[in-house]
XYZ file of N, CA and C in Angstrom:
762
model
N 6.519 80.104 -13.227
C 6.164 80.240 -14.633
C 7.041 79.331 -15.472
N 6.509 78.939 -16.638
C 7.238 78.091 -17.571
C 8.377 78.877 -18.209
N 9.614 78.376 -18.088
C 10.735 79.120 -18.684
C 10.636 79.129 -20.198
N 11.172 80.178 -20.818
C 11.181 80.274 -22.266
C 12.028 79.154 -22.836
N 11.598 78.632 -23.997
C 12.342 77.536 -24.612
C 13.688 78.003 -25.146
N 13.872 79.324 -25.230
C 15.155 79.866 -25.669
C 16.050 80.248 -24.486
N 15.542 80.124 -23.277
C 16.290 80.571 -22.110
C 17.463 79.649 -21.811
N 18.498 80.217 -21.216
C 19.628 79.428 -20.744
C 19.148 78.374 -19.755
N 19.694 77.163 -19.886
C 19.443 76.038 -18.972
C 17.976 75.621 -18.922
N 17.240 75.817 -20.031
C 15.857 75.338 -20.105
C 15.770 73.944 -20.725
N 16.907 73.355 -21.138
C 16.930 72.032 -21.757
C 16.646 70.941 -20.731
N 16.230 69.784 -21.227
C 16.002 68.630 -20.353
C 17.315 68.001 -19.904
N 18.391 68.247 -20.642
C 19.682 67.615 -20.378
C 20.679 68.670 -19.915
N 21.416 68.323 -18.863
C 22.532 69.153 -18.409
C 23.714 68.216 -18.204
N 24.747 68.390 -19.009
C 25.878 67.475 -18.948
C 26.703 67.711 -17.693
N 27.661 66.842 -17.467
C 28.363 66.801 -16.189
C 29.245 68.030 -15.955
N 29.745 68.619 -16.999
C 30.609 69.782 -16.846
C 29.880 70.916 -16.132
N 30.585 71.587 -15.229
C 29.993 72.696 -14.498
C 29.618 73.836 -15.426
N 28.558 74.560 -15.061
C 28.043 75.626 -15.913
C 28.630 76.982 -15.532
N 28.978 77.765 -16.528
C 29.463 79.137 -16.383
C 30.699 79.246 -15.490
N 31.555 78.236 -15.533
C 32.763 78.263 -14.718
C 33.882 79.070 -15.366
N 33.882 79.153 -16.695
C 34.956 79.851 -17.409
C 34.453 81.050 -18.208
N 33.134 81.250 -18.238
C 32.569 82.358 -18.994
C 31.179 82.676 -18.463
N 30.808 83.925 -18.551
C 29.478 84.334 -18.092
C 28.412 84.143 -19.159
N 28.833 83.849 -20.400
C 27.867 83.677 -21.487
C 27.878 82.268 -22.064
N 28.849 81.446 -21.709
C 28.950 80.076 -22.208
C 28.704 79.114 -21.049
N 27.628 78.344 -21.144
C 27.264 77.443 -20.043
C 28.314 76.356 -19.846
N 28.585 75.592 -20.901
C 29.564 74.498 -20.820
C 30.734 74.851 -21.741
N 31.782 75.371 -21.152
C 32.861 75.949 -21.947
C 33.553 74.899 -22.812
N 33.987 73.784 -22.230
C 34.753 72.793 -22.987
C 33.874 72.020 -23.962
N 32.642 71.726 -23.573
C 31.729 71.075 -24.515
C 31.452 71.979 -25.710
N 31.322 73.284 -25.467
C 31.103 74.231 -26.555
C 32.328 74.314 -27.452
N 33.501 74.279 -26.849
C 34.750 74.378 -27.615
C 34.931 73.192 -28.552
N 34.554 71.993 -28.089
C 34.817 70.790 -28.873
C 33.631 70.314 -29.685
N 32.473 70.936 -29.516
C 31.280 70.495 -30.246
C 31.434 70.512 -31.754
N 32.065 71.553 -32.364
C 32.144 71.572 -33.843
C 33.109 70.554 -34.420
N 33.930 69.894 -33.589
C 34.972 69.026 -34.119
C 34.414 67.828 -34.864
N 33.246 67.342 -34.431
C 32.656 66.172 -35.067
C 32.351 66.440 -36.539
N 31.683 67.558 -36.817
C 31.340 67.864 -38.206
C 32.582 68.212 -39.012
N 33.574 68.835 -38.384
C 34.811 69.169 -39.097
C 35.533 67.910 -39.547
N 35.605 66.908 -38.671
C 36.264 65.654 -39.027
C 35.510 64.938 -40.133
N 34.187 64.979 -40.082
C 33.385 64.304 -41.102
C 33.587 64.935 -42.469
N 33.677 66.266 -42.504
C 33.863 66.943 -43.785
C 35.270 66.736 -44.320
N 36.243 66.628 -43.406
C 37.632 66.523 -43.845
C 37.987 65.143 -44.361
N 37.289 64.109 -43.923
C 37.726 62.749 -44.210
C 37.333 62.273 -45.595
N 36.388 62.940 -46.250
C 35.894 62.429 -47.524
C 36.252 63.352 -48.670
N 36.742 62.785 -49.753
C 37.027 63.559 -50.951
C 35.808 63.654 -51.852
N 34.838 62.755 -51.655
C 33.616 62.756 -52.460
C 32.455 63.002 -51.518
N 31.794 64.154 -51.664
C 30.694 64.453 -50.766
C 29.592 65.195 -51.516
N 28.401 65.115 -50.956
C 27.255 65.810 -51.506
C 27.108 67.161 -50.818
N 26.639 68.158 -51.569
C 26.436 69.477 -50.985
C 25.450 69.419 -49.821
N 24.399 68.616 -49.972
C 23.406 68.501 -48.915
C 24.003 67.900 -47.656
N 24.943 66.951 -47.824
C 25.576 66.340 -46.671
C 26.519 67.325 -45.988
N 27.237 68.133 -46.781
C 28.105 69.147 -46.200
C 27.290 70.142 -45.386
N 26.149 70.558 -45.918
C 25.297 71.513 -45.230
C 24.773 70.933 -43.924
N 24.325 69.680 -43.953
C 23.782 69.062 -42.747
C 24.857 68.910 -41.679
N 26.088 68.586 -42.086
C 27.193 68.477 -41.127
C 27.541 69.836 -40.538
N 27.526 70.860 -41.374
C 27.807 72.207 -40.891
C 26.772 72.644 -39.867
N 25.492 72.393 -40.158
C 24.429 72.750 -39.223
C 24.536 71.963 -37.929
N 24.922 70.682 -38.022
C 25.087 69.869 -36.820
C 26.140 70.479 -35.901
N 27.242 70.942 -36.477
C 28.283 71.569 -35.667
C 27.817 72.877 -35.049
N 27.101 73.701 -35.826
C 26.611 74.988 -35.322
C 25.590 74.785 -34.206
N 24.638 73.871 -34.427
C 23.578 73.658 -33.440
C 24.123 73.017 -32.156
N 25.097 72.106 -32.300
C 25.699 71.500 -31.107
C 26.422 72.560 -30.285
N 27.117 73.458 -30.968
C 27.799 74.555 -30.273
C 26.794 75.437 -29.547
N 25.700 75.778 -30.227
C 24.661 76.619 -29.620
C 24.034 75.936 -28.406
N 23.791 74.644 -28.500
C 23.186 73.914 -27.388
C 24.079 73.937 -26.157
N 25.357 73.594 -26.316
C 26.243 73.547 -25.154
C 26.534 74.939 -24.607
N 26.443 75.943 -25.456
C 26.681 77.306 -24.994
C 25.524 77.817 -24.139
N 24.278 77.407 -24.485
C 23.100 77.941 -23.801
C 22.374 76.924 -22.926
N 22.506 75.644 -23.268
C 21.715 74.585 -22.613
C 20.228 74.919 -22.677
N 19.796 75.487 -23.800
C 18.391 75.839 -23.974
C 17.625 74.674 -24.580
N 16.313 74.702 -24.388
C 15.451 73.654 -24.934
C 15.502 73.639 -26.457
N 15.473 74.827 -27.057
C 15.566 74.917 -28.513
C 16.919 74.404 -28.986
N 17.977 74.739 -28.262
C 19.308 74.251 -28.619
C 19.399 72.740 -28.565
N 18.756 72.140 -27.553
C 18.752 70.685 -27.446
C 18.052 70.047 -28.638
N 16.894 70.601 -29.016
C 16.158 70.062 -30.162
C 16.960 70.216 -31.453
N 17.543 71.390 -31.659
C 18.316 71.623 -32.881
C 19.528 70.706 -32.952
N 20.178 70.496 -31.832
C 21.351 69.630 -31.783
C 20.984 68.204 -32.184
N 19.950 67.667 -31.564
C 19.576 66.283 -31.808
C 18.946 66.093 -33.189
N 18.125 67.050 -33.623
C 17.478 66.907 -34.920
C 18.466 67.093 -36.067
N 19.481 67.924 -35.876
C 20.489 68.079 -36.926
C 21.266 66.780 -37.117
N 21.516 66.064 -36.025
C 22.174 64.755 -36.135
C 21.257 63.765 -36.838
N 19.977 63.785 -36.468
C 18.994 62.893 -37.097
C 18.934 63.123 -38.603
N 18.867 64.381 -39.039
C 18.757 64.681 -40.462
C 20.066 64.419 -41.200
N 21.186 64.579 -40.522
C 22.471 64.219 -41.136
C 22.537 62.727 -41.413
N 22.099 61.937 -40.439
C 22.052 60.486 -40.642
C 21.067 60.122 -41.749
N 19.935 60.836 -41.807
C 18.934 60.558 -42.838
C 19.507 60.807 -44.231
N 20.256 61.901 -44.390
C 20.876 62.198 -45.686
C 21.881 61.111 -46.049
N 22.691 60.698 -45.066
C 23.692 59.662 -45.327
C 23.025 58.350 -45.731
N 21.966 57.966 -45.034
C 21.254 56.736 -45.376
C 20.619 56.847 -46.756
N 19.991 57.981 -47.027
C 19.257 58.135 -48.289
C 20.169 57.993 -49.495
N 21.384 58.528 -49.408
C 22.270 58.531 -50.571
C 23.228 57.353 -50.606
N 23.597 56.815 -49.450
C 24.679 55.832 -49.415
C 24.263 54.440 -48.951
N 23.021 54.277 -48.561
C 22.595 52.951 -48.105
C 22.636 51.985 -49.292
N 23.340 50.854 -49.181
C 23.474 49.940 -50.329
C 22.125 49.406 -50.811
N 21.962 49.362 -52.111
C 20.701 48.895 -52.694
C 20.376 47.452 -52.307
N 21.403 46.628 -52.123
C 21.152 45.207 -51.822
C 20.477 45.019 -50.471
N 20.525 46.049 -49.618
C 19.894 45.954 -48.307
C 18.546 46.664 -48.253
N 18.060 47.153 -49.399
C 16.742 47.777 -49.428
C 15.674 46.763 -49.005
N 14.628 47.206 -48.323
C 13.482 46.325 -48.083
C 12.904 45.839 -49.408
N 12.289 44.677 -49.403
C 11.781 44.078 -50.636
C 10.733 44.957 -51.330
N 10.034 45.774 -50.545
C 8.997 46.625 -51.142
C 9.583 47.852 -51.835
N 10.874 48.108 -51.645
C 11.527 49.265 -52.251
C 12.216 48.828 -53.533
N 11.852 49.447 -54.649
C 12.351 49.022 -55.954
C 13.418 49.956 -56.535
N 13.575 51.150 -55.970
C 14.535 52.085 -56.540
C 15.057 53.017 -55.457
N 16.136 53.751 -55.776
C 16.694 54.723 -54.847
C 15.697 55.839 -54.560
N 14.916 56.206 -55.580
C 13.915 57.250 -55.381
C 12.893 56.839 -54.332
N 12.435 55.587 -54.398
C 11.486 55.102 -53.393
C 12.123 55.083 -52.002
N 13.418 54.751 -51.952
C 14.116 54.732 -50.661
C 14.256 56.145 -50.105
N 14.431 57.139 -50.996
C 14.447 58.533 -50.558
C 13.146 58.876 -49.822
N 12.028 58.470 -50.423
C 10.732 58.755 -49.810
C 10.582 58.042 -48.468
N 11.016 56.796 -48.397
C 10.950 56.050 -47.142
C 11.799 56.728 -46.066
N 13.014 57.138 -46.440
C 13.896 57.816 -45.487
C 13.298 59.138 -45.032
N 12.712 59.865 -45.994
C 12.127 61.153 -45.657
C 10.942 61.039 -44.712
N 10.036 60.115 -45.000
C 8.854 59.928 -44.153
C 9.270 59.471 -42.758
N 10.210 58.525 -42.689
C 10.683 58.034 -41.394
C 11.329 59.151 -40.581
N 12.088 59.999 -41.260
C 12.765 61.096 -40.569
C 11.770 62.132 -40.063
N 10.755 62.445 -40.866
C 9.740 63.399 -40.437
C 8.998 62.870 -39.208
N 8.622 61.599 -39.227
C 7.932 61.003 -38.074
C 8.835 61.036 -36.840
N 10.105 60.685 -37.023
C 11.056 60.713 -35.905
C 11.240 62.127 -35.374
N 11.224 63.103 -36.281
C 11.358 64.499 -35.865
C 10.193 64.917 -34.988
N 8.982 64.571 -35.397
C 7.792 64.917 -34.605
C 7.816 64.226 -33.245
N 8.270 62.986 -33.211
C 8.339 62.257 -31.938
C 9.402 62.844 -31.015
N 10.417 63.483 -31.596
C 11.482 64.058 -30.783
C 10.977 65.189 -29.899
N 9.909 65.855 -30.310
C 9.369 66.947 -29.516
C 8.696 66.434 -28.243
N 8.337 65.162 -28.229
C 7.662 64.599 -27.060
C 8.633 64.404 -25.915
N 9.802 63.811 -26.208
C 10.810 63.560 -25.173
C 12.197 63.697 -25.791
N 12.713 64.925 -25.893
C 14.004 65.133 -26.552
C 15.151 64.373 -25.903
N 15.142 64.226 -24.588
C 16.249 63.557 -23.902
C 16.368 62.097 -24.331
N 15.230 61.440 -24.581
C 15.238 60.041 -25.018
C 15.801 59.906 -26.424
N 15.632 60.961 -27.220
C 16.081 60.935 -28.603
C 17.588 60.715 -28.704
N 18.341 61.239 -27.738
C 19.801 61.093 -27.772
C 20.210 59.628 -27.685
N 19.505 58.839 -26.870
C 19.812 57.413 -26.758
C 19.476 56.681 -28.057
N 18.364 57.062 -28.678
C 17.961 56.422 -29.931
C 18.991 56.693 -31.023
N 19.473 57.925 -31.097
C 20.458 58.283 -32.116
C 21.743 57.490 -31.938
N 22.158 57.296 -30.699
C 23.360 56.502 -30.449
C 23.161 55.045 -30.838
N 21.931 54.547 -30.713
C 21.655 53.148 -31.059
C 21.741 52.899 -32.560
N 21.594 53.957 -33.372
C 21.727 53.793 -34.818
C 23.109 53.273 -35.167
N 24.088 53.583 -34.313
C 25.452 53.098 -34.546
C 25.505 51.578 -34.609
N 24.647 50.903 -33.861
C 24.656 49.441 -33.880
C 24.237 48.907 -35.243
N 23.302 49.595 -35.887
C 22.904 49.185 -37.236
C 24.041 49.408 -38.221
N 24.752 50.527 -38.075
C 25.898 50.790 -38.944
C 26.996 49.752 -38.737
N 27.213 49.342 -37.494
C 28.212 48.309 -37.214
C 27.793 46.971 -37.814
N 26.491 46.687 -37.768
C 25.994 45.444 -38.360
C 26.211 45.431 -39.874
N 25.920 46.563 -40.532
C 26.146 46.657 -41.979
C 27.626 46.518 -42.309
N 28.471 47.133 -41.489
C 29.918 47.019 -41.705
C 30.367 45.576 -41.591
N 29.849 44.882 -40.601
C 30.209 43.466 -40.396
C 29.800 42.622 -41.608
N 28.620 42.891 -42.151
C 28.171 42.135 -43.323
C 29.056 42.407 -44.531
N 29.472 43.651 -44.690
C 30.334 43.987 -45.824
C 31.738 43.402 -45.643
N 32.225 43.380 -44.427
C 33.562 42.835 -44.184
C 33.619 41.340 -44.478
N 32.499 40.648 -44.301
C 32.466 39.216 -44.601
C 32.684 38.950 -46.085
N 32.378 39.941 -46.935
C 32.526 39.778 -48.381
C 33.820 40.408 -48.904
N 34.615 40.980 -48.004
C 35.799 41.728 -48.430
C 37.059 41.083 -47.861
N 38.058 40.900 -48.715
C 39.328 40.303 -48.283
C 40.460 41.321 -48.152
N 40.166 42.572 -48.404
C 41.186 43.606 -48.331
C 41.554 43.870 -46.869
N 42.819 43.648 -46.529
C 43.255 43.821 -45.144
C 43.160 45.275 -44.693
N 43.357 46.208 -45.640
C 43.243 47.618 -45.285
C 41.818 47.968 -44.839
N 40.838 47.395 -45.506
C 39.450 47.659 -45.151
C 39.160 47.116 -43.749
N 39.610 45.912 -43.471
C 39.393 45.318 -42.148
C 40.111 46.128 -41.065
N 41.310 46.594 -41.390
C 42.065 47.392 -40.421
C 41.353 48.699 -40.121
N 40.863 49.371 -41.174
C 40.172 50.642 -40.976
C 38.886 50.451 -40.182
N 38.177 49.364 -40.444
C 36.954 49.085 -39.694
C 37.263 48.836 -38.223
N 38.353 48.117 -37.949
C 38.737 47.832 -36.573
C 39.084 49.113 -35.824
N 39.829 49.993 -36.476
C 40.184 51.265 -35.842
C 38.934 52.107 -35.592
N 38.013 52.108 -36.562
C 36.761 52.839 -36.397
C 35.996 52.350 -35.167
N 35.903 51.048 -35.012
C 35.157 50.470 -33.890
C 35.826 50.814 -32.557
N 37.155 50.786 -32.512
C 37.869 51.125 -31.278
C 37.560 52.560 -30.859
N 37.631 53.494 -31.807
C 37.315 54.884 -31.493
C 35.863 55.026 -31.055
N 34.941 54.275 -31.725
C 33.526 54.373 -31.361
C 33.287 53.835 -29.951
N 33.914 52.723 -29.592
C 33.751 52.148 -28.246
C 34.235 53.140 -27.192
N 35.364 53.780 -27.447
C 35.872 54.789 -26.512
C 34.909 55.968 -26.424
N 34.344 56.352 -27.582
C 33.422 57.497 -27.604
C 32.141 57.200 -26.837
N 31.500 56.080 -27.130
C 30.243 55.774 -26.459
C 30.455 55.504 -24.977
N 31.623 54.968 -24.617
C 31.945 54.771 -23.205
C 32.042 56.115 -22.488
N 32.626 57.101 -23.152
C 32.730 58.437 -22.563
C 31.352 59.074 -22.418
N 30.498 58.892 -23.442
C 29.145 59.470 -23.407
C 28.338 58.885 -22.246
N 28.357 57.549 -22.150
C 27.608 56.877 -21.084
C 28.186 57.231 -19.714
N 29.504 57.291 -19.640
C 30.158 57.613 -18.375
C 29.754 59.004 -17.887
N 29.666 59.949 -18.806
C 29.279 61.307 -18.424
C 27.848 61.353 -17.925
N 26.975 60.532 -18.526
C 25.567 60.537 -18.132
C 25.318 59.775 -16.837
N 25.983 58.646 -16.653
C 25.648 57.750 -15.543
C 26.592 57.851 -14.350
N 27.784 58.347 -14.540
C 28.761 58.404 -13.450
C 29.181 59.838 -13.151
N 28.288 60.771 -13.398
C 28.631 62.177 -13.235
C 29.064 62.495 -11.804
N 28.392 61.914 -10.834
C 28.738 62.175 -9.436
C 30.183 61.830 -9.124
N 30.642 60.712 -9.680
C 32.021 60.286 -9.464
C 33.005 61.287 -10.059
N 32.751 61.697 -11.311
C 33.676 62.615 -11.978
C 33.671 63.993 -11.330
N 32.517 64.434 -10.834
C 32.477 65.712 -10.125
C 33.208 65.624 -8.794
N 33.159 64.446 -8.156
C 33.846 64.270 -6.875
C 35.357 64.385 -7.024
N 35.885 63.963 -8.168
C 37.336 64.047 -8.397
C 37.681 65.246 -9.289
N 36.679 66.122 -9.512
C 36.873 67.365 -10.263
C 37.370 67.111 -11.690
N 36.743 66.130 -12.372
C 37.108 65.840 -13.765
C 35.852 65.502 -14.562
N 34.927 66.471 -14.695
C 33.649 66.201 -15.375
C 33.682 66.535 -16.863
N 34.645 65.978 -17.599
C 34.842 66.396 -18.986
C 34.674 65.259 -19.991
N 33.981 64.203 -19.627
C 33.898 63.057 -20.528
C 33.010 63.316 -21.741
N 32.073 64.246 -21.635
C 31.285 64.559 -22.831
C 32.149 65.300 -23.859
N 33.086 66.097 -23.369
C 34.037 66.731 -24.294
C 34.862 65.675 -24.998
N 35.271 64.642 -24.239
C 36.009 63.535 -24.852
C 35.170 62.856 -25.923
N 33.865 62.734 -25.659
C 32.982 62.093 -26.635
C 33.031 62.827 -27.969
N 32.998 64.156 -27.935
C 33.047 64.927 -29.179
C 34.316 64.613 -29.965
N 35.437 64.533 -29.273
C 36.714 64.268 -29.940
C 36.767 62.834 -30.457
N 36.357 61.890 -29.629
C 36.472 60.470 -29.978
C 35.503 60.077 -31.085
N 34.280 60.608 -31.056
C 33.335 60.270 -32.119
C 33.779 60.909 -33.429
N 34.461 62.053 -33.346
C 35.022 62.656 -34.556
C 36.095 61.755 -35.148
N 36.925 61.162 -34.301
C 37.955 60.249 -34.773
C 37.326 59.011 -35.404
N 36.239 58.513 -34.808
C 35.557 57.354 -35.367
C 34.973 57.678 -36.738
N 34.376 58.862 -36.872
C 33.809 59.274 -38.154
C 34.895 59.479 -39.211
N 36.080 59.848 -38.756
C 37.196 60.036 -39.679
C 37.516 58.741 -40.425
N 37.259 57.601 -39.780
C 37.485 56.299 -40.410
C 36.194 55.736 -41.003
N 35.061 56.138 -40.459
C 33.784 55.634 -40.951
C 33.471 56.161 -42.355
N 33.722 57.456 -42.594
C 33.382 58.053 -43.898
C 34.079 57.372 -45.067
N 35.404 57.137 -44.997
C 36.049 56.437 -46.119
C 35.512 55.024 -46.318
N 35.154 54.355 -45.225
C 34.584 53.016 -45.364
C 33.260 53.065 -46.116
N 32.411 54.010 -45.748
C 31.117 54.153 -46.418
C 31.325 54.440 -47.899
N 32.245 55.343 -48.204
C 32.512 55.692 -49.596
C 33.098 54.493 -50.345
N 33.982 53.758 -49.684
C 34.592 52.571 -50.303
C 33.515 51.578 -50.735
N 32.583 51.276 -49.840
C 31.530 50.320 -50.168
C 30.561 50.899 -51.194
N 30.311 52.217 -51.126
C 29.410 52.850 -52.087
C 29.993 52.787 -53.501
N 31.290 53.049 -53.621
C 31.940 52.972 -54.939
C 31.893 51.544 -55.470
N 32.082 50.581 -54.582
C 32.049 49.175 -54.993
C 30.722 48.817 -55.644
N 29.620 49.355 -55.102
C 28.294 49.034 -55.630
C 27.876 49.948 -56.778
N 28.147 51.253 -56.643
C 27.606 52.229 -57.575
C 28.541 52.558 -58.735
N 29.830 52.278 -58.609
C 30.799 52.597 -59.668
C 31.670 51.373 -59.930
N 31.088 50.299 -60.419
C 31.823 49.036 -60.572
C 32.997 49.106 -61.555
N 33.026 50.135 -62.411
C 34.149 50.246 -63.349
C 35.416 50.761 -62.677
N 35.279 51.263 -61.457
C 36.433 51.748 -60.716
C 36.769 50.785 -59.583
N 38.034 50.756 -59.217
C 38.482 49.947 -58.106
C 38.880 50.863 -56.952
N 38.101 50.917 -55.873
C 38.444 51.796 -54.752
C 39.618 51.237 -53.950
N 40.427 52.128 -53.438
C 41.572 51.735 -52.632
C 41.698 52.696 -51.457
N 41.804 52.131 -50.256
C 41.954 52.949 -49.059
C 43.411 53.351 -48.883
N 43.613 54.583 -48.486
C 44.960 55.069 -48.241
C 44.999 55.964 -47.023
N 46.202 56.348 -46.608
C 46.393 57.208 -45.451
C 47.289 58.385 -45.827
N 46.870 59.565 -45.439
C 47.679 60.755 -45.678
C 48.240 61.259 -44.359
N 49.510 61.648 -44.292
C 50.476 61.753 -45.398
C 51.197 60.446 -45.728
N 51.182 59.461 -44.791
C 51.882 58.204 -45.040
C 51.347 57.135 -44.101
N 51.413 55.861 -44.545
C 50.960 54.760 -43.705
C 51.756 54.657 -42.409
N 52.995 55.116 -42.432
C 53.884 54.937 -41.284
C 53.701 55.992 -40.202
N 52.946 57.055 -40.516
C 52.772 58.121 -39.528
C 51.816 57.666 -38.417
N 52.061 58.089 -37.163
C 51.173 57.676 -36.064
C 49.790 58.310 -36.140
N 49.707 59.528 -36.694
C 48.432 60.215 -36.861
C 48.222 60.450 -38.350
N 47.142 59.904 -38.904
C 46.917 59.971 -40.338
C 45.466 60.348 -40.640
N 45.234 60.757 -41.875
C 43.883 61.017 -42.381
C 43.597 59.982 -43.463
N 42.636 59.101 -43.244
C 42.314 58.091 -44.262
C 41.523 58.693 -45.421
N 41.673 58.094 -46.581
C 40.952 58.581 -47.757
C 40.735 57.413 -48.722
N 39.923 57.663 -49.748
C 39.636 56.668 -50.772
C 40.176 57.165 -52.106
N 40.991 56.339 -52.744
C 41.487 56.633 -54.093
C 40.774 55.720 -55.080
N 40.471 56.257 -56.265
C 39.783 55.482 -57.290
C 40.760 55.118 -58.391
N 40.861 53.824 -58.655
C 41.731 53.336 -59.718
C 40.869 52.700 -60.793
N 40.952 53.251 -61.993
C 40.177 52.684 -63.098
C 40.966 51.532 -63.716
N 40.398 50.335 -63.705
C 41.141 49.188 -64.238
C 41.380 49.281 -65.746
N 42.468 48.707 -66.205
C 42.758 48.706 -67.643
C 41.771 47.808 -68.367
N 41.212 48.327 -69.437
C 40.263 47.535 -70.222
C 41.017 46.696 -71.237
N 40.619 45.476 -71.336
C 41.282 44.576 -72.272
C 40.623 44.655 -73.647
N 41.458 44.668 -74.696
C 40.940 44.761 -76.060
C 40.333 43.419 -76.472
């Protein structure tokens, strides 16, 4: 018989970590433990955020936790679709106007384009949810391309440094994700099948640097009367820091 879509281990994807090794109710213990970290890092890194974006990040963390805890088909869909809608919200509000397609004349029109595209992508996700995970990861390449274009116009060394650190964390994260999917046999043979857990931590670190960059460029375009400045809390000299964006209003000349 066809298993229930809410049943444990009914998902198309089963990560490398062994199931129910540390708990009788949690399928992937370490993946479940680290799943919420991505959304927590995203919320912590930005001082300027939209309520809708906070909600989407919160749901992404909850659904990812539910998916790894149950490995259910519904959990897989909720996990992947929450990421899709989080990205859609970020694109809709923060995508620079200068990169709008020529047929788009305003932010409102871009909202509609983002919404329609997201709805279509959501419907397609029901056809092959496992493939959706690869597509979502590929969106990172578009974000890297946009970052590269913005860096070409920016001479601030802090911005270039933050972008470089972001890319390093992302490369480590995607390497861990791919390694868990493609080299699972190797990691199980040496009893170390935890690279997907590493992905959660590493992608959270990458987002910790990505969010201030996005806000920095958004302020540059949308709030030209302010001068954005990247900073690190508690200090630039600390080995572990939280990046942030400070707004400096330039002195007006009489």
